[in-house]
Coordinates of N, CA and C in Angstrom, one line a residue:
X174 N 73.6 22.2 72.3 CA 72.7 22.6 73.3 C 73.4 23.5 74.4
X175 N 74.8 23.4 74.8 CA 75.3 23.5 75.8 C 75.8 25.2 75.2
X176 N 75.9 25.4 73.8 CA 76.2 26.9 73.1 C 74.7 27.4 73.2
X177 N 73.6 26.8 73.2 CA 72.6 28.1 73.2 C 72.2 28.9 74.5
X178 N 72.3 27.6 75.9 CA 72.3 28.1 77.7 C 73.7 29.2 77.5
X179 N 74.6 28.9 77.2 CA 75.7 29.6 77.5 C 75.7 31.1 76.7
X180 N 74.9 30.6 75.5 CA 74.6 32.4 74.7 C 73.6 33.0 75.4
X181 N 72.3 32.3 76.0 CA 71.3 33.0 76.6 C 71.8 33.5 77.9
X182 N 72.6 32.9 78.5 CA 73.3 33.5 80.0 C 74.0 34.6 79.8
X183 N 75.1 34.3 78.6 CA 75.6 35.6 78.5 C 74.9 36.8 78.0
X184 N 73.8 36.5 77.2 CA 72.9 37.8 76.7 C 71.9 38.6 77.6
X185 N 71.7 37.1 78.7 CA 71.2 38.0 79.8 C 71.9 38.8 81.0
X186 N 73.2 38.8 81.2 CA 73.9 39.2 81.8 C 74.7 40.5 81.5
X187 N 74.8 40.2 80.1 CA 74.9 41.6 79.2 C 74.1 42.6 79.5
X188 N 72.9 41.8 79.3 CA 71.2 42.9 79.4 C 71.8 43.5 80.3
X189 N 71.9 43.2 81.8 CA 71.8 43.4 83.1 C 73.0 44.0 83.4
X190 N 73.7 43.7 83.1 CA 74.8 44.5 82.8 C 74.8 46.2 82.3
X191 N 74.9 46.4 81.4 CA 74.0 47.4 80.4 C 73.7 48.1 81.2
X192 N 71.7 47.6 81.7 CA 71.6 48.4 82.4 C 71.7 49.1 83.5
X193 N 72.8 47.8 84.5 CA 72.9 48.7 85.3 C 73.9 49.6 85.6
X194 N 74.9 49.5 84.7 CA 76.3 50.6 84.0 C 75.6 51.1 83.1
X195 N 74.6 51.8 82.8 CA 74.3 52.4 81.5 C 75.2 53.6 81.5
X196 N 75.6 54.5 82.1 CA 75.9 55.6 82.3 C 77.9 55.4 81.8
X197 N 78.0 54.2 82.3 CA 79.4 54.4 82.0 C 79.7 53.3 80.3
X198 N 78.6 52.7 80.0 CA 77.9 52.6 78.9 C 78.2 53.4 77.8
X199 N 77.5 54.5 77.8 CA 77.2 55.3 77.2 C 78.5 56.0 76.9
X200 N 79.7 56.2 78.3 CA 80.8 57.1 78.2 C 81.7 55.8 77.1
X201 N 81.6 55.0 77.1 CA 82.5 54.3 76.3 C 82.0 54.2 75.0
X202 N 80.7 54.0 74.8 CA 80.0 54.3 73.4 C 80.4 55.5 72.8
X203 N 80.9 56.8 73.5 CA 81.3 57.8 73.4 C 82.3 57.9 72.8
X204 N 83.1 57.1 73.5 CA 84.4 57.4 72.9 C 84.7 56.6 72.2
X205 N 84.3 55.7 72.1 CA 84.4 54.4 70.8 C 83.9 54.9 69.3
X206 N 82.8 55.7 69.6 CA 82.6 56.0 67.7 C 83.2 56.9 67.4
X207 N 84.4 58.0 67.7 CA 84.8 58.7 66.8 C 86.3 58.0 66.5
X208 N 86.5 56.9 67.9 CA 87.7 56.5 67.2 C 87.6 55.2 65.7
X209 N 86.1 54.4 66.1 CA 85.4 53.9 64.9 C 85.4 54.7 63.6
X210 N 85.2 55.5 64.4 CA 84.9 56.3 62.7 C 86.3 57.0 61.7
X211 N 86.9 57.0 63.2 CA 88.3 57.8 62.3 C 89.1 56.7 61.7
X212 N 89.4 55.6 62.2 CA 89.7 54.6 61.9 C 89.2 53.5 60.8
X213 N 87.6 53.6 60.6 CA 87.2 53.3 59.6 C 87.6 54.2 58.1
X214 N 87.4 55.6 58.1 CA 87.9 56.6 57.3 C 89.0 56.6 56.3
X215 N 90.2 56.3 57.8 CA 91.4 56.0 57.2 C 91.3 54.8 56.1
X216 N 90.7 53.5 56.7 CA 91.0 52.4 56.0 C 90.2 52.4 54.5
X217 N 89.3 53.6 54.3 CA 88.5 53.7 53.0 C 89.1 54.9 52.3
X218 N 90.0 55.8 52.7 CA 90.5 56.2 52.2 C 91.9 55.7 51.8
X219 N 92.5 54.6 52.4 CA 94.0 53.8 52.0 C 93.2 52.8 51.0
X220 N 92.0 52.4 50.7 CA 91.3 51.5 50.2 C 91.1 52.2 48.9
X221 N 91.1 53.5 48.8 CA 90.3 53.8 47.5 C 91.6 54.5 46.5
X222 N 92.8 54.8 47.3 CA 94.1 55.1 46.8 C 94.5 54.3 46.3
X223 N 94.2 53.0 46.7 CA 95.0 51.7 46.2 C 94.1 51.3 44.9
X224 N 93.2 51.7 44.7 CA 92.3 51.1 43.6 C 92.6 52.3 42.7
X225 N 92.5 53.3 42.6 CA 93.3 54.5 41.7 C 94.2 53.9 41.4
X226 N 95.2 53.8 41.9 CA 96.8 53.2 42.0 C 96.5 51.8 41.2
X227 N 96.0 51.3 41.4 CA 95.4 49.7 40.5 C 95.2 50.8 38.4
X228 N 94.0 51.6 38.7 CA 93.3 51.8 37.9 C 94.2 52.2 36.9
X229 N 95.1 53.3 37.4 CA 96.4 54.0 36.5 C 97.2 53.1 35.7
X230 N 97.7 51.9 36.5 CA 98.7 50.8 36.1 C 98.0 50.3 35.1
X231 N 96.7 50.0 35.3 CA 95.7 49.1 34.2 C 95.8 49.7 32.5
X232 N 95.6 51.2 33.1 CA 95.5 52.0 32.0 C 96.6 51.7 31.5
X233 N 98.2 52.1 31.9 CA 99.4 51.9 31.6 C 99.9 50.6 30.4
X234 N 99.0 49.5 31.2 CA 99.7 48.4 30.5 C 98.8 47.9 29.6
X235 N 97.4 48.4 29.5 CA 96.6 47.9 28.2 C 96.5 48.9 27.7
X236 N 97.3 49.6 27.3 CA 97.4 51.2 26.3 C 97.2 50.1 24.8
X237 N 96.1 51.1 24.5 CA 95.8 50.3 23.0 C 96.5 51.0 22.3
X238 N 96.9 52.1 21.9 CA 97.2 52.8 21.0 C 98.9 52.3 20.9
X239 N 99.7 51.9 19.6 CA 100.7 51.6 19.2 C 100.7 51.8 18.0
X240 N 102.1 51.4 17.1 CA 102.8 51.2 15.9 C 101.3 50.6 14.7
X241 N 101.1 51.0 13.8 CA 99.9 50.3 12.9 C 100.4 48.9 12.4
X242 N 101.8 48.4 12.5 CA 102.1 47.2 11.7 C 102.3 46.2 13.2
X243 N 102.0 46.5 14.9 CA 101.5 45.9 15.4 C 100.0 45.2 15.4
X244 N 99.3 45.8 15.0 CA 97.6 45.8 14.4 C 97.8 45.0 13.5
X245 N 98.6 45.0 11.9 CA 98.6 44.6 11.2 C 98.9 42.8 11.2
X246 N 100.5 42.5 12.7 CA 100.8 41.6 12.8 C 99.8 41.2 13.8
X247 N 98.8 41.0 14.8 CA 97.8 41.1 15.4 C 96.9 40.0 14.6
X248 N 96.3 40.9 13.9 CA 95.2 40.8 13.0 C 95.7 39.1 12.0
X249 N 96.8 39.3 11.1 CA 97.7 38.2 10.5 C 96.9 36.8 11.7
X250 N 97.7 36.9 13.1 CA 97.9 36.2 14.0 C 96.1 35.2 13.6
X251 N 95.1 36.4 14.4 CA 94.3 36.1 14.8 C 93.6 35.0 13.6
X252 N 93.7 35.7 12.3 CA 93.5 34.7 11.5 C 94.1 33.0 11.4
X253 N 95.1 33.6 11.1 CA 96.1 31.8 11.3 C 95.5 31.1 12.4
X254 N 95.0 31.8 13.7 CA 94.4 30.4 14.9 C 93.0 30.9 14.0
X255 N 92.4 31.5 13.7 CA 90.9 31.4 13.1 C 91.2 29.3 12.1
X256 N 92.4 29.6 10.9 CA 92.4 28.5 10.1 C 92.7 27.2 11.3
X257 N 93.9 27.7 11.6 CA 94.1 25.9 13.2 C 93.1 26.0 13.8
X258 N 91.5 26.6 14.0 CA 90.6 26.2 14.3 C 90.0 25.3 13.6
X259 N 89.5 26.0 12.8 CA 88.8 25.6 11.5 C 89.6 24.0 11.0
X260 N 90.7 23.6 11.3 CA 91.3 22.6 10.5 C 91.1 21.1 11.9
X261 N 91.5 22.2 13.1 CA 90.9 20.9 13.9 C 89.7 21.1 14.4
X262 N 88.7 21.6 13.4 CA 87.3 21.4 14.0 C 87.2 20.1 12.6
X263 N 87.8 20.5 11.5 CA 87.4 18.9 10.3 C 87.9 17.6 11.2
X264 N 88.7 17.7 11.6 CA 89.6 16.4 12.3 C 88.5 15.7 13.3

């Protein structure tokens, strides 16, 4: 109870506030969105380098293409846990 008097006080004092600095209001709204903005920019631009930078490595390390007798020993593999399935699904 004591957080909703204290948010209504301060929202009305903001109001009134506001309006009666609107002018110097406005000069700080001013200068607050291009540094918002340049500063948001930056962070989407360091944000989307880093995910490239993610994307390349990905590429890098799940390169499918290799040697054909790694496929061949792959494939062997996958079978043999196919049968150790199959043998403890009878059990």
């Amino acid at each position: 109870m004591k957080t909703l008097i204290v948010g209504a006080a301060a929202a009305v004092l903001g109001l009134i506030g506001v309006s009666h600095w609107w002018s110097e209001f406005m000069g700080l709204l001013a200068g607050a969105i291009p540094v918002t903005l340049l500063i948001g920019g930056a962070l989407a631009i360091y944000l989307g380098f880093d995910e490239l930078k993610d994307n390349w490595q990905k590429d890098e390390v799940f390169d499918i293409g290799g040697p054909a007798d790694d496929v061949d020993r792959y494939k062997q593999e996958v079978e043999e846990l196919k049968k150790e399935i199959e043998n403890l699904k009878k059990k």
